[in-house]
CSV table of C-alpha atoms and ligand atoms in Angstrom, one decimal:
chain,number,residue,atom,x,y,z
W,3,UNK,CA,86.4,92.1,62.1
W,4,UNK,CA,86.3,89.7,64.9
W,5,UNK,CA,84.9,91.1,68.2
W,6,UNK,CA,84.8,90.0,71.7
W,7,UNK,CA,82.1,90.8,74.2
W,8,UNK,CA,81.8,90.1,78.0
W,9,UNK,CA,79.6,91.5,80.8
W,10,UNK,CA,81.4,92.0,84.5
W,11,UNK,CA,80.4,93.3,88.1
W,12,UNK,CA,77.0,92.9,89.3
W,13,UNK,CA,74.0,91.8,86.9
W,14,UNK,CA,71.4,93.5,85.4
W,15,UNK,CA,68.2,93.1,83.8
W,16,UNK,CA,69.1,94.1,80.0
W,17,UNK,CA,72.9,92.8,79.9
W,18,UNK,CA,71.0,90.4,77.6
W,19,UNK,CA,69.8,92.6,75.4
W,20,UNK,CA,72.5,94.4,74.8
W,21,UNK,CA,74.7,91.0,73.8
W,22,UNK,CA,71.8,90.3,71.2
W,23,UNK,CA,72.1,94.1,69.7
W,24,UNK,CA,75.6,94.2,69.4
W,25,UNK,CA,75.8,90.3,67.8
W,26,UNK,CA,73.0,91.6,65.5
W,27,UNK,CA,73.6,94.8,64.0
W,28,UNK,CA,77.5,93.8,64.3
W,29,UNK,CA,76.8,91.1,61.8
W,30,UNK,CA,73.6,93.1,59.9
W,31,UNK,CA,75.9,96.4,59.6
W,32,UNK,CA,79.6,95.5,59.8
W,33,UNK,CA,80.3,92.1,58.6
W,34,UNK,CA,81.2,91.7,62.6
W,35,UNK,CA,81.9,88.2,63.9
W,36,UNK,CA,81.2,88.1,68.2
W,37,UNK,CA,82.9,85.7,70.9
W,38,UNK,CA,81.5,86.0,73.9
W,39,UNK,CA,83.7,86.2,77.1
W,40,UNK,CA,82.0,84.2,80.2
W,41,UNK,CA,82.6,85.4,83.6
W,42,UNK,CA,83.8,89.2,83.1
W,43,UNK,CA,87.5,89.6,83.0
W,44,UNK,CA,88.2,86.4,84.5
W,45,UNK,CA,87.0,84.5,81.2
W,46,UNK,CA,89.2,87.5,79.3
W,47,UNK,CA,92.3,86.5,81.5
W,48,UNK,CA,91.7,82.3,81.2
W,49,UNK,CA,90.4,82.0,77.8
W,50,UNK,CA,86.8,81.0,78.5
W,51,UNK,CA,85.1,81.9,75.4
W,52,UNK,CA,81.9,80.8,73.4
W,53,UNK,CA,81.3,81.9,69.9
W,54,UNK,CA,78.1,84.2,69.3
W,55,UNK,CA,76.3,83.3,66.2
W,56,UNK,CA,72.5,84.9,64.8
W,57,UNK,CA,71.6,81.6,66.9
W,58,UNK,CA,72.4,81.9,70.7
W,59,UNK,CA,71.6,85.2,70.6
W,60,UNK,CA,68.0,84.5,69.3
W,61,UNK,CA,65.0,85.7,72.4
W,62,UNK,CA,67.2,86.4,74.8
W,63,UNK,CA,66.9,89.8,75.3
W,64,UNK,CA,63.6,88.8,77.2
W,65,UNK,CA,66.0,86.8,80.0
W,66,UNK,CA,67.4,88.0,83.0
W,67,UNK,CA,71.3,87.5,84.0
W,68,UNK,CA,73.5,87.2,81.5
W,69,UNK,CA,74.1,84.6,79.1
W,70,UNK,CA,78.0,85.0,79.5
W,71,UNK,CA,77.8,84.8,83.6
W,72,UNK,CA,79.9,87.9,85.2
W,73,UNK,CA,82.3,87.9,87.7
W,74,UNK,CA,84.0,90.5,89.9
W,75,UNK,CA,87.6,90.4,88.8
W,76,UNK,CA,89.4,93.4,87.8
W,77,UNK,CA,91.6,93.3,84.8
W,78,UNK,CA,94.7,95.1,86.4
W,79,UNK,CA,94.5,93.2,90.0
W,80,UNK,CA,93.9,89.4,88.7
W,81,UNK,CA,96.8,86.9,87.7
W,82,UNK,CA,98.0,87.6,84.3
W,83,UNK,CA,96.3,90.7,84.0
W,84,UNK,CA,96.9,94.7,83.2
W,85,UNK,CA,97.3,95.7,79.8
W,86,UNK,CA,99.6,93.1,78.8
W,87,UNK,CA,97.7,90.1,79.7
W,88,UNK,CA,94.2,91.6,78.3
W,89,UNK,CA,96.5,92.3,74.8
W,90,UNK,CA,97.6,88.5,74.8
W,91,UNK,CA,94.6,87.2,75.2
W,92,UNK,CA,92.4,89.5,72.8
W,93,UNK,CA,95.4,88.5,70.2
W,94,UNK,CA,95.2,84.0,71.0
W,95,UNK,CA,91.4,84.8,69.9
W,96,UNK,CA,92.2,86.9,67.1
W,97,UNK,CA,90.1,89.3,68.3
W,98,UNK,CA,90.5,93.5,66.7
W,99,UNK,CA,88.1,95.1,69.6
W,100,UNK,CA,86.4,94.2,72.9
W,101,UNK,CA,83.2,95.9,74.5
W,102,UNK,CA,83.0,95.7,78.2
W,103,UNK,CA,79.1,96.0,79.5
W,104,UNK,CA,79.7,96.9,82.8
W,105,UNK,CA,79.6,100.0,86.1
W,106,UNK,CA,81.8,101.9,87.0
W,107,UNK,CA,84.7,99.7,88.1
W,108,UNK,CA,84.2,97.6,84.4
W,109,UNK,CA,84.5,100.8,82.8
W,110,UNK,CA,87.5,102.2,84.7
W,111,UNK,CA,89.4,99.4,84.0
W,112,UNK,CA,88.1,99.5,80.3
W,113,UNK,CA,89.5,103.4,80.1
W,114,UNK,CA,92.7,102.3,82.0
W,115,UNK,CA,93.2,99.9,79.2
W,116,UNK,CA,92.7,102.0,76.3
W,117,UNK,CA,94.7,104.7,77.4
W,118,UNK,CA,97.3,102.2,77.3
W,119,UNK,CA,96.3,101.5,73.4
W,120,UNK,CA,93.6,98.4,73.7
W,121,UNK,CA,90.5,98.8,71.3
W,122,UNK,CA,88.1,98.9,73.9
W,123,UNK,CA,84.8,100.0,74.0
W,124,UNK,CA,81.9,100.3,76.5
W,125,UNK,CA,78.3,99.9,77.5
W,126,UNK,CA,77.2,101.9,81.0
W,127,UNK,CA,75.2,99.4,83.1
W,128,UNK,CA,73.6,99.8,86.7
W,129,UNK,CA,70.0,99.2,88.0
W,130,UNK,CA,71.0,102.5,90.4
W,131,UNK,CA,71.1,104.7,87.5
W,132,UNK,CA,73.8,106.5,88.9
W,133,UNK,CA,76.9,106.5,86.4
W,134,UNK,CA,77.1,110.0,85.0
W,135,UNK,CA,77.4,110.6,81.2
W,136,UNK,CA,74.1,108.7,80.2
W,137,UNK,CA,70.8,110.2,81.3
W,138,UNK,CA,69.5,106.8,82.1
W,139,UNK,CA,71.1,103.2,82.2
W,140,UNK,CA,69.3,100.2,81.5
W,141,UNK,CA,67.8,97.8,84.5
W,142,UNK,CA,66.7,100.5,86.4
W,143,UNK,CA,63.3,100.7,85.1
W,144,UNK,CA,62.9,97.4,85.3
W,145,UNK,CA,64.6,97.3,89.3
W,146,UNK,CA,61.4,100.2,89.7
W,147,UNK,CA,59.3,98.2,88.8
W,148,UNK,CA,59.4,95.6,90.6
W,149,UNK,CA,59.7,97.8,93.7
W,150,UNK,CA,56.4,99.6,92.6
W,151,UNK,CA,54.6,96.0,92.3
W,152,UNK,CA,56.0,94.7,96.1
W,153,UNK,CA,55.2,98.1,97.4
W,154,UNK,CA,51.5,98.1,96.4
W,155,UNK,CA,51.3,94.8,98.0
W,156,UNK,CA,52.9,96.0,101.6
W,157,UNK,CA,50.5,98.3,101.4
W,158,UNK,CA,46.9,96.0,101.3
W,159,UNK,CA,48.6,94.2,103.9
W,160,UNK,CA,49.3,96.8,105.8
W,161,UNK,CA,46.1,99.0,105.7
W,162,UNK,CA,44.6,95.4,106.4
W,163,UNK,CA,46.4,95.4,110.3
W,164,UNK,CA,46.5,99.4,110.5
W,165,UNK,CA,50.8,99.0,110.1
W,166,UNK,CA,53.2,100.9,109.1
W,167,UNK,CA,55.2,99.4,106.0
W,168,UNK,CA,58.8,100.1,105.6
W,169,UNK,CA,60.6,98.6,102.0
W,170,UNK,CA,64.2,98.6,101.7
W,171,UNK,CA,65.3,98.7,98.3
W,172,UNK,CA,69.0,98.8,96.8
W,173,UNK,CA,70.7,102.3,96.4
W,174,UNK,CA,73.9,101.8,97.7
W,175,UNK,CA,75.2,105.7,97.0
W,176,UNK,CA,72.6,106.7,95.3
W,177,UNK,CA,68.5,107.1,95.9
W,178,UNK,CA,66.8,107.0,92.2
W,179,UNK,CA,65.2,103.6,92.8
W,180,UNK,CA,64.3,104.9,96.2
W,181,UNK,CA,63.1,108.3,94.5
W,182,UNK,CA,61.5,106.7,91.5
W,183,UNK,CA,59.7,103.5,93.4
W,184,UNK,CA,58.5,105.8,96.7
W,185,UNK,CA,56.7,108.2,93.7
W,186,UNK,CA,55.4,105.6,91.7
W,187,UNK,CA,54.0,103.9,94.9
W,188,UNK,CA,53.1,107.3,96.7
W,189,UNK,CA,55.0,106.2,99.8
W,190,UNK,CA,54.4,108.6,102.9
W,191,UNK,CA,58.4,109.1,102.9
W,192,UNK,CA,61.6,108.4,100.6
W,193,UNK,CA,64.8,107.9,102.8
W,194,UNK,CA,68.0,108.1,100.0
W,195,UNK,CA,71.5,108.3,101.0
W,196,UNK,CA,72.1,112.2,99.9
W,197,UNK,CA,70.0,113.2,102.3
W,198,UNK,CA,69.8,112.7,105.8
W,199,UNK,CA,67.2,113.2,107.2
W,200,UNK,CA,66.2,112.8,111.3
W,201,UNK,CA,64.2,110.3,113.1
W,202,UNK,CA,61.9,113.2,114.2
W,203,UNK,CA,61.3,114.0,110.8
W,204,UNK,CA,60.3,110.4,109.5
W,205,UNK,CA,57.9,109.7,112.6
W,206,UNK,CA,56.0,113.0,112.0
W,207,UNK,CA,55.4,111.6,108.6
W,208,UNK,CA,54.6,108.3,109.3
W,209,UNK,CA,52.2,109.6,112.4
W,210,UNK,CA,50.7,112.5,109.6
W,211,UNK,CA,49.6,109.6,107.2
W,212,UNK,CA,48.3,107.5,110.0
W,213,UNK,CA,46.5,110.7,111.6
W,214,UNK,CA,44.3,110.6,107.9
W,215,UNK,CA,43.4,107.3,108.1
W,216,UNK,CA,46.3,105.6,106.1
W,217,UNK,CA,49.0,103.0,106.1
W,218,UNK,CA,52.2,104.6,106.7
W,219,UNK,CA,54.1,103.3,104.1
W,220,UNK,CA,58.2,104.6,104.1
W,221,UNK,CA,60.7,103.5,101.1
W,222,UNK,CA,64.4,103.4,102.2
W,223,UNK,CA,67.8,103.1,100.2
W,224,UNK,CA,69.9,100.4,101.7
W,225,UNK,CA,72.6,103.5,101.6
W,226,UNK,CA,70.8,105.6,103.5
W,227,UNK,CA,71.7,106.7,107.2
W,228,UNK,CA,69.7,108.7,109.3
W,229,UNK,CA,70.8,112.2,110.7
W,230,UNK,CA,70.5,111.2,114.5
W,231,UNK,CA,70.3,107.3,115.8
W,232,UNK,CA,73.0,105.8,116.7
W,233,UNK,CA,72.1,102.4,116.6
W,234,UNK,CA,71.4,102.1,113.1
W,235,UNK,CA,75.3,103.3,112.6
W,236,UNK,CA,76.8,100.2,113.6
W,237,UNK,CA,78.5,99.0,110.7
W,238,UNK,CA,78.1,95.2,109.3
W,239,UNK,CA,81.3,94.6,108.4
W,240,UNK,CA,83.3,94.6,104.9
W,241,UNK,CA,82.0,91.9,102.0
W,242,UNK,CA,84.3,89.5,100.3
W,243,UNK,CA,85.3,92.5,98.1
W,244,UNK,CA,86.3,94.6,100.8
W,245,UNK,CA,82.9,96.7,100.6
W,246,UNK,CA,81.2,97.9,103.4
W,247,UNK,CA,78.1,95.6,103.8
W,248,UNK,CA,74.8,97.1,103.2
W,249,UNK,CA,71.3,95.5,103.9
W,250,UNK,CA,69.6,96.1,107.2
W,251,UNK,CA,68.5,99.3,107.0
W,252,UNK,CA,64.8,98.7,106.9
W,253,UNK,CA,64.8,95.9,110.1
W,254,UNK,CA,67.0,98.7,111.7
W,255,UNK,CA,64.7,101.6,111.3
W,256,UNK,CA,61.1,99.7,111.7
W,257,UNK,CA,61.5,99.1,115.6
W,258,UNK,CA,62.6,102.6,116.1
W,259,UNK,CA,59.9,104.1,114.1
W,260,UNK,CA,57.5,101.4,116.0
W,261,UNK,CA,58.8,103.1,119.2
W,262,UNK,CA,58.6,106.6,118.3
W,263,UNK,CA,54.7,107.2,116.8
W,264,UNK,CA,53.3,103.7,118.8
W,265,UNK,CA,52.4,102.1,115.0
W,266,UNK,CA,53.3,98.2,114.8
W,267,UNK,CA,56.2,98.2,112.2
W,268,UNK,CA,57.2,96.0,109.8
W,269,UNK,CA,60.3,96.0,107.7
W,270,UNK,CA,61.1,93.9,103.7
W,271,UNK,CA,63.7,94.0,102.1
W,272,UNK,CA,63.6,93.4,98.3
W,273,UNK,CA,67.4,92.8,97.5
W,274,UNK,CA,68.1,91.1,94.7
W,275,UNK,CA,65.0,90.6,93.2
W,276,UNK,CA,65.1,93.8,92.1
W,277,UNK,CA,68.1,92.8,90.0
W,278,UNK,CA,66.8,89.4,88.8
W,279,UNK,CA,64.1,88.5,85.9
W,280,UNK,CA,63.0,89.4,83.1
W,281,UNK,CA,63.7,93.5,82.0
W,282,UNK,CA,61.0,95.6,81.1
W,283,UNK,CA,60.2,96.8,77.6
W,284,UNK,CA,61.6,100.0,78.5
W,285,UNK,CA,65.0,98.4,79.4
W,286,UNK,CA,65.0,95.5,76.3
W,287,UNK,CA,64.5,98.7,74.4
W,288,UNK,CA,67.0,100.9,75.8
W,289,UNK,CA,69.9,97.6,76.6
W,290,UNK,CA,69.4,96.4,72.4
W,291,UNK,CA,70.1,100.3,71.2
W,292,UNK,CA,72.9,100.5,73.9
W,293,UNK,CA,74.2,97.3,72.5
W,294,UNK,CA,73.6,98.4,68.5
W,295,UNK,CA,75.4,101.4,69.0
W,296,UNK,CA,78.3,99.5,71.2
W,297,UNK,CA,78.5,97.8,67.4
W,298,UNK,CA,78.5,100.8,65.5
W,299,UNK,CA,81.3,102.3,67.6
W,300,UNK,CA,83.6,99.0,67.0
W,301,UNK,CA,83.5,99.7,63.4
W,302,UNK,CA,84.3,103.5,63.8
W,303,UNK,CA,87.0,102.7,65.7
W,304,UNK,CA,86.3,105.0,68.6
W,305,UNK,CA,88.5,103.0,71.5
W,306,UNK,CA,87.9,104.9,74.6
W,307,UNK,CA,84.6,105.8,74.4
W,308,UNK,CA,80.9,104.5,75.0
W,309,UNK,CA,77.1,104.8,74.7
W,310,UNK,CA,74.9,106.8,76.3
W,311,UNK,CA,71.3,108.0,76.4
W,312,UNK,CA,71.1,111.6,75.7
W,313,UNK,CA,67.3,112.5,76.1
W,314,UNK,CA,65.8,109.7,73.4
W,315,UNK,CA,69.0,109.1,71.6
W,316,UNK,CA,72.0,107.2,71.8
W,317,UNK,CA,75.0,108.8,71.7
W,318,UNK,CA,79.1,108.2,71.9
W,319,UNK,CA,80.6,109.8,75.3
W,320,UNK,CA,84.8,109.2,76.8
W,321,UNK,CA,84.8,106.5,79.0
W,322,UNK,CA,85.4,109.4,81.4
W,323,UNK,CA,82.3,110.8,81.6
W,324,UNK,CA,81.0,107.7,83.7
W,325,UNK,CA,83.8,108.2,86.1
W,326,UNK,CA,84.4,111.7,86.8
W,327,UNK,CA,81.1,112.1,89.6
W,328,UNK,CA,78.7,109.7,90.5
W,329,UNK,CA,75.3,110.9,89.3
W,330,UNK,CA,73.5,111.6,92.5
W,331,UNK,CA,69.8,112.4,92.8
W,332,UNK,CA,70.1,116.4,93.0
W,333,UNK,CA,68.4,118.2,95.3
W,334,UNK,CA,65.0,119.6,93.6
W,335,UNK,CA,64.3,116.2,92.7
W,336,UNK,CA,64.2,115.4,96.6
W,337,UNK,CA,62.5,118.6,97.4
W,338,UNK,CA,59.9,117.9,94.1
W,339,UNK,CA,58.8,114.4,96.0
W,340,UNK,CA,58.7,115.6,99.5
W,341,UNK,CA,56.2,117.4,99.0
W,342,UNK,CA,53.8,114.3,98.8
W,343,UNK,CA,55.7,113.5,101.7
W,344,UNK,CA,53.1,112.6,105.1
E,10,F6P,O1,74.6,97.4,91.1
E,10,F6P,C1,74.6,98.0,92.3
E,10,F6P,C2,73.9,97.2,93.3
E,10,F6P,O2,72.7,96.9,92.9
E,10,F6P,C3,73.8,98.0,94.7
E,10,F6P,O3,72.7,98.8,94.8
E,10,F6P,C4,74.0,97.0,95.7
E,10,F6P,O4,74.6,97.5,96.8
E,10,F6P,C5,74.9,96.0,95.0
E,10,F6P,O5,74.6,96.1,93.6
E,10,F6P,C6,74.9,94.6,95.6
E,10,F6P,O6,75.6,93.8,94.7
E,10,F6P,P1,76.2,92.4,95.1
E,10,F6P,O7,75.3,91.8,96.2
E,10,F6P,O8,76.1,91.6,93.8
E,10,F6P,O9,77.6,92.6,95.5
């Protein structure tokens, strides 16, 4: 059986991985043979293609990026594309199945596709952890991580000059990294977009941890917007993609807070670091099982559907699960950290 593979939408640390445990246990298990598709969909739709032997795939699932480059272009909306084009081209390579490692517009398009009969299946990815179906997707440790290693550092620096530290970390609809880096870190407040929450409310914690003697250090999702000031509404414009930009938040909220409890205020942002280097163990783990069991459901034959973490194991889900709702964090999980909030 000759399989392609290709990774689309934004990277992750893992996507690696994931190539090396499908190649591996395809060829181990299944007698699988893998052709890698470079740039996403685009490299689907233009026939850029590089074969996947035992040999490429050997150490990478230490590296960050992906091997096979990604690219934003959606299947349905690009040249030559929709059902017809993806058929074509899986057929020039003599391909019988395709995985598609991707979020939550990859994996729309890869259900739109094989509802219209194309053996597709798919691999959740996201360092915001917050496609539903899987109980965790790989690259968000690692994007934790990091967060928890910058954020110790803000704070020596900032106990150093008696500041208050504010990291913005990436969370466009969703607050996990914000959640998970602000515990690890044991930030004096978590701001994540499900919740809003009021300038009052952040400057009495900041002022409570300065009032014993500590850095005020605050963690903010670039998605977040606060309940009440209106200069931090002002929108930055749509990216090339037609997405509202994010990024700011931080540099937005620092002079505000400065003004509001009379503690110099400095804001970082982490942006895509958090996205680049090399995964965790956690994640090369998790990404190589994910990508093992993306194998294992090529040779079933179970078009349609994908991997997900189900407590410790790896199970098969519809491609529908990762759609239906975004997998916000719920509220007791907000309510468990806030109290270490101050
Ligand atoms: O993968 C999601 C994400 O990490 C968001 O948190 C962030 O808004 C977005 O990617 C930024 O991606 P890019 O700059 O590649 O468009």
């Amino acid at each position: 059986m000759r399989v392609g593979i290709m990774t689309s939408g934004g990277d992750c640390p893992g996507l690696n991985a994931v190539i090396r445990g499908a190649v591996l246990n395809g060829i181990k298990s299944h007698d699988q043979e893998y052709v890698g598709f470079l740039d996403g969909w685009k490299g689907v739709l233009e026939d850029l293609t590089v074969d996947l032997s035992r040999h490429v795939v050997r150490g990478i699932a230490k590296q960050g990026g992906t091997i096979l480059g990604t690219s934003r272009t959606h299947p349905y909306n690009a040249e030559g594309g929709g059902a017809a084009g993806v058929a074509a081209a899986l057929e020039r390579h003599g391909l019988d199945a395709l995985v598609a490692i991707g979020g939550e517009g990859t994996l729309a398009g890869a259900k739109r596709l094989a509802d219209e009969g194309l053996p597709i299946v798919g691999v959740p990815k996201t360092i915001d952890n917050d496609l539903g179906g899987t109980d965790y997707t790989f690259g968000f440790d690692t994007a934790v991580q990091i967060g928890t290693e910058a954020i110790d550092r803000l704070r020596t620096t900032g106990e150093s000059h008696h500041r208050c530290m504010v990291a913005e970390v990436m969370g466009r609809h969703a607050g996990w990294i914000a959640l998970h880096t602000g515990m690890a870190a044991g930030a004096h407040a978590v701001l994540i977009p499900e919740q809003k929450v009021s300038m009052a409310q952040i400057a009495e914690w900041v002022g409570d941890a300065e009032d014993r003697g500590r850095a005020p250090l605050v963690v903010v999702a670039e998605g977040f917007v606060p309940e009440d000031a209106d200069e931090v509404h002002t929108p930055l414009g749509l990216d090339r993609h037609g997405r509202p930009r994010l990024g700011g938040i931080g540099d937005r909220l620092a002079p505000i807070i400065e003004e509001m409890t009379g503690i110099e205020t400095r804001a970082t942002t982490l942006g895509h670091i958090q996205r680049g280097g090399t995964p965790t163990a956690f994640d090369r783990v998790l990404a190589t099982r994910m990508g093992m069991g993306a194998a294992d459901l090529v040779a079933d034959g179970e078009w349609g559907r994908m991997v997900a973490l189900k407590g410790t194991d790896i199970e098969r889900v519809p491609l529908e699960a990762a759609l239906q709702s975004l997998k916000t964090v719920p509220q007791h999980r907000y309510d468990e950290a806030a109290i270490l909030f101050g």
